[in-house]
Amino acid sequence: MGRKLLFDKAHIEGIRYYDVYRANGGYGSAEKALKSMTPEQVLDEVKKSGLRGRGGAGFPTGMKWSFIAKPEGVPRYLVCNADESEPGTFKDRYLMEFIPHLLIEGLLISSYTLGCNSCYIYIRGEYAWIPDILEQAIAEAKKNGWLGKNIQGTGFDLEIYVQRGAGAYICGEETALIESLEGKRGNPRIKPPFPAVKGLWDCPTVVNNVETLATVVPILRIGGDEYAKYGTGKSTGTKLISACGNINKPGVYEIEMNISVEEFIYSDEYCGGIANGKRLKACIPGGSSVPILPANLLLKTAKGEQRMMTYESLADGGFATGTMLGSGGFIVLDEDQCIVKNTLTFARFYHHESCGQCSPCREGTGWMKRVLHNIEHGKGKMSDIDLLWDIQRKIEGNTICPLGDAAAWPVAAAIRHFRDEFEWHVLHPDEATKRNYGLAHYADPLEIAAPAAV
Amino acid sequence: MPTIYIDNKAFEVKAGKNLLEACLSLGLDLPYFCWHPAMGSVGACRQCAVKVFKDEEDTRGRIVMSCMESVKDGLRLSVNDKTATTFRSQVIEWLMTNHPHDCPVCDEGGCCHLQDVTVMTGHNYRRYEYKKRTYTNQYLGPLVNHEMNRCIQCYRCVRYYRDYAGGKDLNVFSAHNHVYFGREKDGVLQSPFSGNLVEVCPTGVFTDKTLKEHYTRKWDLTNAPAVCQHCSLGCNVIAGERYGQLRNIVNRYNSEVNGYFLCDKGRFGYEFVNSENRVTQPLIRKRQSEAVNRATLMQHMSTLLSGHTLIGIGSPRASLESNYALMDLVGKENFYQGIPDDLVYIEQKIVDILLSGAIHTPSLKEIEQADAVLILGEDIWNTAPVMALAVRQSVMKTAATHTTEQVAIPLWHDMAVRELVQDAKGFLANMTVTASPLDEISASTMRAAPDDLARLGFAIAHILNPSLPEVPDATDAVRTQAMNISRALQQAKHPVIITGTSCWNNALVRAAFDIAAALDLTEKRAGLAFVMQDCNSLGLAMMRSSSFEKAITSAERSSNVTAIILENDLYRSVPAGQADAFFSSCKNVVVLDTLHNRTTERADVLIPAATFAEADGTFVNNEARAQCSSQVFMPANSEVRESFKWLSEIRSLKTTAGNGHEKHPDEILQALESKFPQFKGISRSAPPHDFRFHGARIPRESHRYSGRTAMQANIDVSEPKPLQDDDSPLSYTMEGYRGPAPSPLIPFFWAPGWNSGQSVNKFQLETGGSLKGGEPGVRLAEQTGVTPVFSRDIPDAFTARQDKWLLLPQYHLFGSGELSVYTEGIASQSPAPYISLSRHDAERAGLKEGDIVTVKSDGKAYSLPLSIHGSLPDGIMLVPAGLRGMDSWSWGGWVNISTVKV
């Protein structure tokens, strides 16, 4: 059994409620931080833990917190990004739904560290029932003196507000999230100024993912140094992975970042192998926007090493032969899955979610969707594959926010690794509508053009 | 100045600019959409991509958006790099995926920025083979047409409408490639600056509905540089004609005056030129056949001249040439301004201040750059709309400058600056009689009677300069407000005070002067701007003639008076009773005017005058800038002539020396200049009539003008001789000098590859800067360092009277204005006449909203419905001024309510 830090008490009946949570050591970390540590000490622990942002980018949390500007007399804000809308990712939902007090405790410690007296949870609109759970937990915490004025007699004040999004994927981007939180249209801002200087309501703001903030609790409990002993190298600690697709046991797993991809897919502790006795075809290990990898490159890197469930190992080989850990939305495709159809599904999603601000993403995503739709439905041409490649190349790196990249990468990786399948679709339009291509060899990845600037 | 290397060539460029601005200022063709010189960069369209290299060795470089990158010394970039050009053409390909191929039926076709950029980037083959997305269009009112399918989502419209002009009802909706720019639901656009959308939009989403009524391809227009006729700001416009009809008006860039934008009244209020109500034939009334030809008219005029006392009534809306020609005809002592005594007094005060050289009067550009603005009494939103737009920019830019001083972000970086600025604003104090849309960006407002506003002004002046008298019996509230305003003005580097004549109160003008002069003594460059009532009010006032009341007295003294009234509907300029009195004491009334009105009805002789579009003329705007408005087209009807031509011809009847020589307008200006030293330099406001480039004139028609040989073919198959324009260097042909014309003579903006209005950047020294060769117009009043003489004369506090009200005019942007209401779309937005009282006053008098109230002004009774005005101070009655068919009342006087009908 892998060691657990977040879900260690998830199995306890009624852990959703304050009494049970408290009885099982809940709010212990908060008590420790608020009563016996200075904010600097807490920050130090977080830095020592090597915690990296769990939203997808993997930026060191301690470093992000130390960037926050501290002008006199200006309030600071902590925003919890619960706009979990990356297809294939549902780890935060589990956390908020079943252990809401873990998040609240994390928010309390983090706010204390950053010197924030107001904290916002921006939650995606589709999680319609979760705000109620959070509100209830907030009310419980408040009743028991963990929120509000003068928390536990320490003189620290904190209010947590839950704000629902309206269902836009782009509002998970931190600056668009801030815009949306301010009541505006959720278009990403151009940086600088960075949110750490001028964020929400023009004040210094830190935006962190739900899991990141919850992880602060075990870090304080066991200490930053101890936490850093979990995992491998710079991928310290545990990570929530939401596994889905053609596996025997889909669900949210907490893994220590020292297991291999193979173990994660095939061991009974985690996914339990490919469903229905099929074979593994491909996997998207970090949510829809990270590059898809064929089975041969997934289990072993191009160098022949075993691929591990860590930030570094998954990214090994760059985009040519690697991918990213991303937000931990682990999507597994078996031999019966059609890569073209899968890519179309993603393209449709990104087209729909493009905010419409800058041209490459606004126009390019819709075009890619249509081209993919044609190929999938037996109306494609060979030139369409090159056209797709051309469009995604021009989108990548040339947009205001990373949504353009996120839309371009899945298409790029699909063509790079599965070009033969695209070609088969074009050459056998009738057959392609009736059956799937199945497994193939993925030996000849496309030559990678230099990534575009910025 | 930093040096940058563009495709390995070194260029010196201005620091603080972005690369796009630098490239365009150097004359390079770099395509763009979302960037606008007046609105900065947001980096949304990705059209202006260039490649930037780290150093000389770097051959790979990286693509950046040139509008988002600052100029840095030694920076190396490539415009022509293959990756950059391919990317730019890819952006166009993206934008064209949904743009309809309807150029042949699009109003913008052939003068479209999108077309130009498409050609510029070289995109020509369509790889996108799917259906285009379509939208439902909205009804946006009578002036602006909406065709959303053409949209390329550059966001310029909402950025202009909301951020720049402060409008609220246009927004962006929906997402991805289905974003929609429009209103929440169909309806008239609320901003009076909505017409600029037509020029801001790079393609044909927003188009001019009035042009659509009588559409002509823009290159088929005969164009000339003109000056807007609808208020005193003198915005520069380009008017276009075809088939004897004025077809449209577009902005003529003048960095000192209107910059890139006009108000809707100026842009759309031109239909009066084409009106059926035009005077087209000389008439001699009380004869069997009233319509006469020119010879009969002249014969008749000569009988009216001999043995009669001549009285000339000038006009604040007629050109200086025409006013001077009338003065020349009747003699200086017999020439009167056609406006009431009170207004003449205030205007003289303003002329004295401006000509004294004691104070600096700012241009609109300087108002935009002011860092604190005080508006004293003038409702500029309605009386000088483009100035209100300038004040808005001052408020916004001041805040932006303050914030960007702390953070290293350039001002052109619009989105970042907006994030930084959020709701911070510069200082604006809006002290007016009633609420104004400017209040929402004001730091300080006050609603009071004009005298009280003036007292506040004097209180500010006293704080700024304690040697000035203190305002007696000032309330604490006034003292505090005066203290706050004076502090803000003191802290500013370039404070501007704005006042005007629309309150009919001279104390406001004096108070404003005292403040500005007191600020000047503290070594700031304070500006004092005045708003006048008509396009040539200041020009006429500078001629320093007597008021209309004096004309009545003089008419009553003699029994044999021939009055010559120049382009002035007296029933709109002076109270109706006075006009009647004047007409009854004149034996003969000669009226020169463009449109039939109540004054022309009283004329014994009516002479058809040319409108601004058919005339050359010089107008002096509110900052004493004399600007030349050129003739756009010659009226097909030869009986319609410029007033100064008629008047010169009539004058030649008096002298034997009249040898048929027609005076050119520049010769009239020279005569004016030699007679009145205050007009010194005015003849330089435009090149003389015989100015030529190596013998060539400047053509009014573009080289793309079509149908020249065919358009008259239904009348005569032979091509007619081109019309001869002897009065200006402009010609009525397609041929002539095509190079850069002197700025007052630019008939339209066009440059190779730039067929839309965006071509103006080829005419500027730098993007958003001045025109090559300087801005048109000559300023007649400059600060000379003369020691100011303070007024010190403080009026008593205003006290509401029992059963009597101070009568003040309320001007309406749409509605007040004799000429603009001939445009149906403007008339339809005009309010109906009303009488306004404060809520308290109405309750006290037992009146309800909508009650018909009868008020006597100058012996005439007027019955109008009551409109209760929430922000109006007690004791004041507000009546809309200058609505169609309404008399002028004795503004500034006291009136009582005689009867009430429920």
Coordinates of N, CA and C in Angstrom, one line a residue, chain B residues 13-129:
Chain B
V13 N 14.2 55.8 -33.6 CA 12.7 55.9 -33.3 C 12.5 56.6 -32.0
K14 N 11.3 56.9 -31.7 CA 11.0 57.6 -30.5 C 10.9 56.6 -29.3
A15 N 11.5 57.0 -28.2 CA 11.4 56.1 -27.0 C 10.0 56.0 -26.5
G16 N 9.6 54.9 -25.8 CA 8.3 54.8 -25.2 C 7.2 54.4 -26.1
K17 N 7.6 54.1 -27.4 CA 6.5 53.7 -28.3 C 6.6 52.1 -28.4
N18 N 5.6 51.5 -29.0 CA 5.7 50.1 -29.3 C 6.2 49.9 -30.7
L19 N 6.6 48.7 -31.0 CA 7.2 48.4 -32.3 C 6.3 48.7 -33.5
L20 N 5.0 48.5 -33.3 CA 4.0 48.7 -34.4 C 4.0 50.2 -34.7
E21 N 3.9 51.0 -33.6 CA 3.9 52.5 -33.8 C 5.2 52.9 -34.5
A22 N 6.3 52.3 -34.0 CA 7.6 52.7 -34.6 C 7.6 52.4 -36.1
C23 N 7.1 51.2 -36.4 CA 7.2 50.8 -37.9 C 6.2 51.7 -38.7
L24 N 5.0 51.9 -38.2 CA 4.1 52.7 -39.0 C 4.6 54.1 -39.1
S25 N 5.2 54.7 -38.0 CA 5.7 56.0 -38.1 C 6.8 56.1 -39.1
L26 N 7.6 55.1 -39.3 CA 8.6 55.1 -40.2 C 8.1 54.9 -41.7
G27 N 6.8 54.7 -41.8 CA 6.2 54.6 -43.1 C 6.2 53.2 -43.6
L28 N 6.5 52.2 -42.7 CA 6.4 50.8 -43.2 C 5.0 50.3 -43.1
D29 N 4.7 49.4 -44.0 CA 3.3 48.8 -44.0 C 3.3 47.6 -43.1
L30 N 2.7 47.7 -41.9 CA 2.6 46.6 -41.0 C 1.1 46.5 -40.7
P31 N 0.5 45.4 -41.0 CA -1.0 45.3 -40.8 C -1.3 45.2 -39.3
Y32 N -2.5 45.6 -39.0 CA -3.0 45.6 -37.6 C -4.5 45.7 -37.6
F33 N -5.1 45.3 -36.6 CA -6.6 45.5 -36.4 C -7.0 46.1 -35.0
C34 N -6.5 45.4 -34.0 CA -7.1 45.8 -32.7 C -6.4 47.0 -32.1
W35 N -5.2 47.3 -32.6 CA -4.5 48.5 -32.1 C -5.2 49.7 -32.7
H36 N -5.3 50.8 -32.0 CA -5.7 52.0 -32.5 C -4.9 53.1 -31.8
P37 N -4.4 54.1 -32.6 CA -3.5 55.1 -32.0 C -4.2 55.8 -30.8
A38 N -5.5 56.0 -30.8 CA -6.1 56.7 -29.7 C -6.4 55.7 -28.5
M39 N -6.4 54.4 -28.8 CA -6.8 53.5 -27.7 C -5.7 52.5 -27.3
G40 N -4.6 52.5 -27.9 CA -3.5 51.7 -27.5 C -3.6 50.2 -28.0
S41 N -2.8 49.3 -27.3 CA -2.7 47.9 -27.7 C -3.4 47.0 -26.7
V42 N -3.9 45.9 -27.3 CA -4.4 44.8 -26.4 C -3.8 43.5 -26.9
G43 N -3.2 43.5 -28.0 CA -2.6 42.2 -28.5 C -3.6 41.1 -28.8
A44 N -4.8 41.5 -29.2 CA -5.9 40.5 -29.4 C -5.9 39.9 -30.8
C45 N -5.6 40.7 -31.8 CA -5.8 40.2 -33.2 C -4.6 39.4 -33.7
R46 N -3.5 39.6 -33.1 CA -2.2 38.9 -33.5 C -1.8 39.2 -34.9
Q47 N -2.3 40.3 -35.5 CA -2.1 40.5 -36.9 C -0.7 41.2 -37.1
C48 N -0.2 41.9 -36.1 CA 1.0 42.7 -36.4 C 2.3 41.9 -36.0
A49 N 2.3 40.6 -36.1 CA 3.4 39.8 -35.6 C 4.7 40.2 -36.4
V50 N 5.8 40.3 -35.7 CA 7.1 40.5 -36.4 C 8.0 39.5 -35.6
K51 N 9.2 39.4 -36.2 CA 10.2 38.5 -35.5 C 11.2 39.4 -34.8
V52 N 11.5 39.0 -33.6 CA 12.5 39.8 -32.8 C 13.7 38.9 -32.6
F53 N 14.9 39.5 -32.7 CA 16.1 38.7 -32.5 C 16.8 39.1 -31.2
K54 N 17.5 38.2 -30.6 CA 18.2 38.5 -29.3 C 19.4 39.5 -29.6
D55 N 20.1 39.1 -30.6 CA 21.3 39.9 -31.0 C 21.6 39.7 -32.5
E56 N 22.8 40.2 -32.9 CA 23.1 40.0 -34.3 C 23.3 38.5 -34.7
E57 N 23.8 37.7 -33.7 CA 24.0 36.3 -34.0 C 22.8 35.5 -34.1
D58 N 21.8 35.9 -33.4 CA 20.5 35.2 -33.3 C 19.9 35.1 -34.7
T59 N 19.8 33.9 -35.3 CA 19.1 33.8 -36.6 C 17.7 33.2 -36.5
R60 N 17.5 32.6 -35.3 CA 16.2 32.0 -35.2 C 15.1 33.0 -34.8
G61 N 15.4 33.8 -33.9 CA 14.4 34.8 -33.4 C 13.1 34.2 -32.9
R62 N 12.2 35.1 -32.5 CA 10.9 34.6 -32.0 C 9.8 35.6 -32.5
I63 N 8.7 35.0 -32.7 CA 7.5 35.8 -33.1 C 7.0 36.6 -31.9
V64 N 6.8 37.9 -32.1 CA 6.2 38.7 -31.1 C 5.1 39.5 -31.8
M65 N 4.2 40.0 -31.0 CA 3.2 41.0 -31.5 C 3.8 42.3 -31.4
S66 N 4.0 43.0 -32.5 CA 4.8 44.3 -32.4 C 4.0 45.3 -31.6
C67 N 2.7 45.2 -31.5 CA 2.0 46.2 -30.7 C 2.2 46.0 -29.2
M68 N 2.8 44.9 -28.8 CA 2.9 44.6 -27.4 C 4.4 44.7 -26.9
E69 N 5.2 45.2 -27.8 CA 6.6 45.1 -27.5 C 7.2 46.6 -27.5
S70 N 7.9 47.0 -26.5 CA 8.4 48.3 -26.4 C 9.7 48.5 -27.3
V71 N 9.8 49.7 -27.7 CA 11.1 50.0 -28.4 C 12.2 50.0 -27.4
K72 N 13.3 49.3 -27.8 CA 14.5 49.3 -26.9 C 15.7 49.6 -27.8
D73 N 16.6 50.3 -27.2 CA 17.8 50.6 -28.0 C 18.5 49.4 -28.5
G74 N 18.9 49.3 -29.7 CA 19.6 48.2 -30.3 C 18.7 47.0 -30.6
L75 N 17.4 47.1 -30.4 CA 16.5 46.0 -30.7 C 16.6 45.6 -32.2
R76 N 16.6 44.3 -32.5 CA 16.6 43.9 -33.9 C 15.3 43.2 -34.2
L77 N 14.7 43.6 -35.2 CA 13.4 42.9 -35.6 C 13.4 42.7 -37.1
S78 N 12.5 41.8 -37.5 CA 12.3 41.7 -38.9 C 10.8 41.7 -39.2
V79 N 10.5 42.6 -40.2 CA 9.1 42.6 -40.6 C 8.9 41.6 -41.7
N80 N 9.9 41.5 -42.6 CA 9.8 40.7 -43.8 C 10.2 39.2 -43.6
D81 N 10.6 38.8 -42.4 CA 11.0 37.5 -42.1 C 9.8 36.5 -42.5
K82 N 10.3 35.4 -43.1 CA 9.3 34.4 -43.7 C 8.3 33.9 -42.6
T83 N 8.8 33.6 -41.4 CA 7.9 33.0 -40.4 C 6.8 34.1 -40.1
A84 N 7.3 35.4 -39.9 CA 6.4 36.4 -39.5 C 5.4 36.7 -40.6
T85 N 5.8 36.8 -41.9 CA 4.9 37.0 -42.9 C 3.9 35.9 -43.1
T86 N 4.4 34.7 -42.9 CA 3.5 33.5 -43.0 C 2.5 33.6 -41.9
F87 N 2.9 33.9 -40.7 CA 2.0 34.0 -39.6 C 1.0 35.1 -39.8
R88 N 1.4 36.2 -40.3 CA 0.4 37.3 -40.6 C -0.6 36.9 -41.6
S89 N -0.2 36.2 -42.6 CA -1.2 35.8 -43.6 C -2.1 34.7 -43.1
Q90 N -1.5 33.9 -42.1 CA -2.3 32.9 -41.5 C -3.4 33.5 -40.6
V91 N -3.1 34.6 -39.9 CA -4.1 35.3 -39.1 C -5.2 35.8 -40.0
I92 N -4.8 36.4 -41.2 CA -5.9 36.8 -42.1 C -6.7 35.6 -42.5
E93 N -6.0 34.5 -42.8 CA -6.8 33.3 -43.2 C -7.8 32.9 -42.2
W94 N -7.3 33.0 -40.9 CA -8.3 32.7 -39.8 C -9.5 33.6 -39.8
L95 N -9.1 34.9 -39.9 CA -10.2 35.9 -39.8 C -11.2 35.8 -41.0
M96 N -10.6 35.4 -42.2 CA -11.4 35.3 -43.4 C -12.3 34.0 -43.4
T97 N -12.0 33.1 -42.4 CA -12.8 31.9 -42.5 C -14.3 32.2 -42.4
N98 N -14.6 33.2 -41.6 CA -16.0 33.5 -41.4 C -16.5 34.8 -42.0
H99 N -15.5 35.6 -42.6 CA -15.9 36.8 -43.1 C -16.6 36.6 -44.5
P100 N -17.8 37.2 -44.6 CA -18.5 36.9 -45.9 C -17.8 37.5 -47.1
H101 N -18.0 36.9 -48.2 CA -17.4 37.5 -49.5 C -18.5 38.4 -50.1
D102 N -18.8 39.4 -49.3 CA -19.9 40.3 -49.8 C -19.4 41.7 -50.1
C103 N -18.1 41.8 -50.3 CA -17.5 43.1 -50.6 C -18.3 43.9 -51.7
P104 N -18.7 43.3 -52.7 CA -19.4 44.1 -53.8 C -20.7 44.7 -53.2
V105 N -21.3 44.2 -52.2 CA -22.5 44.8 -51.7 C -22.3 45.4 -50.3
C106 N -21.0 45.5 -49.9 CA -20.7 46.1 -48.6 C -20.4 47.6 -48.8
D107 N -20.9 48.3 -47.8 CA -20.7 49.8 -47.9 C -19.2 50.1 -47.8
E108 N -18.4 49.3 -47.2 CA -17.0 49.6 -47.0 C -16.2 49.1 -48.1
G109 N -16.7 48.2 -49.0 CA -15.9 47.7 -50.1 C -15.1 48.7 -50.8
G110 N -13.8 48.5 -50.9 CA -13.0 49.4 -51.6 C -12.4 50.5 -50.7
C111 N -12.9 50.6 -49.5 CA -12.2 51.5 -48.6 C -12.2 50.8 -47.2
C112 N -11.8 49.6 -47.3 CA -12.0 48.7 -46.1 C -10.6 48.3 -45.6
H113 N -10.4 48.5 -44.3 CA -9.1 48.2 -43.7 C -8.9 46.7 -43.8
L114 N -9.9 45.9 -43.7 CA -9.7 44.4 -43.7 C -9.3 44.0 -45.1
Q115 N -9.9 44.6 -46.2 CA -9.5 44.3 -47.5 C -8.0 44.7 -47.7
D116 N -7.7 45.9 -47.2 CA -6.3 46.4 -47.4 C -5.3 45.4 -46.8
V117 N -5.6 45.0 -45.5 CA -4.7 44.1 -44.8 C -4.6 42.8 -45.5
T118 N -5.8 42.3 -46.0 CA -5.7 41.0 -46.7 C -4.8 41.1 -47.9
V119 N -4.9 42.1 -48.6 CA -4.0 42.3 -49.8 C -2.6 42.4 -49.3
M120 N -2.4 43.2 -48.2 CA -1.0 43.5 -47.7 C -0.3 42.2 -47.3
T121 N -1.1 41.3 -46.6 CA -0.4 40.1 -46.1 C -0.2 39.0 -47.2
G122 N -0.9 39.2 -48.3 CA -0.8 38.2 -49.4 C -1.6 37.0 -49.3
H123 N -2.5 36.9 -48.3 CA -3.4 35.8 -48.3 C -4.3 35.8 -49.4
N124 N -4.4 34.7 -50.2 CA -5.3 34.8 -51.4 C -5.9 33.4 -51.6
Y125 N -5.5 32.4 -51.0 CA -6.1 31.1 -51.3 C -6.8 30.6 -50.0
R126 N -8.1 30.2 -50.2 CA -8.9 29.8 -49.1 C -8.8 28.3 -48.8
R127 N -8.2 27.9 -47.7 CA -8.2 26.5 -47.4 C -9.4 26.0 -46.5
Y128 N -10.0 27.0 -45.9 CA -11.2 26.6 -45.1 C -12.4 26.3 -46.0
E129 N -12.9 25.2 -45.9 CA -14.0 24.8 -46.8 C -15.3 24.5 -46.2

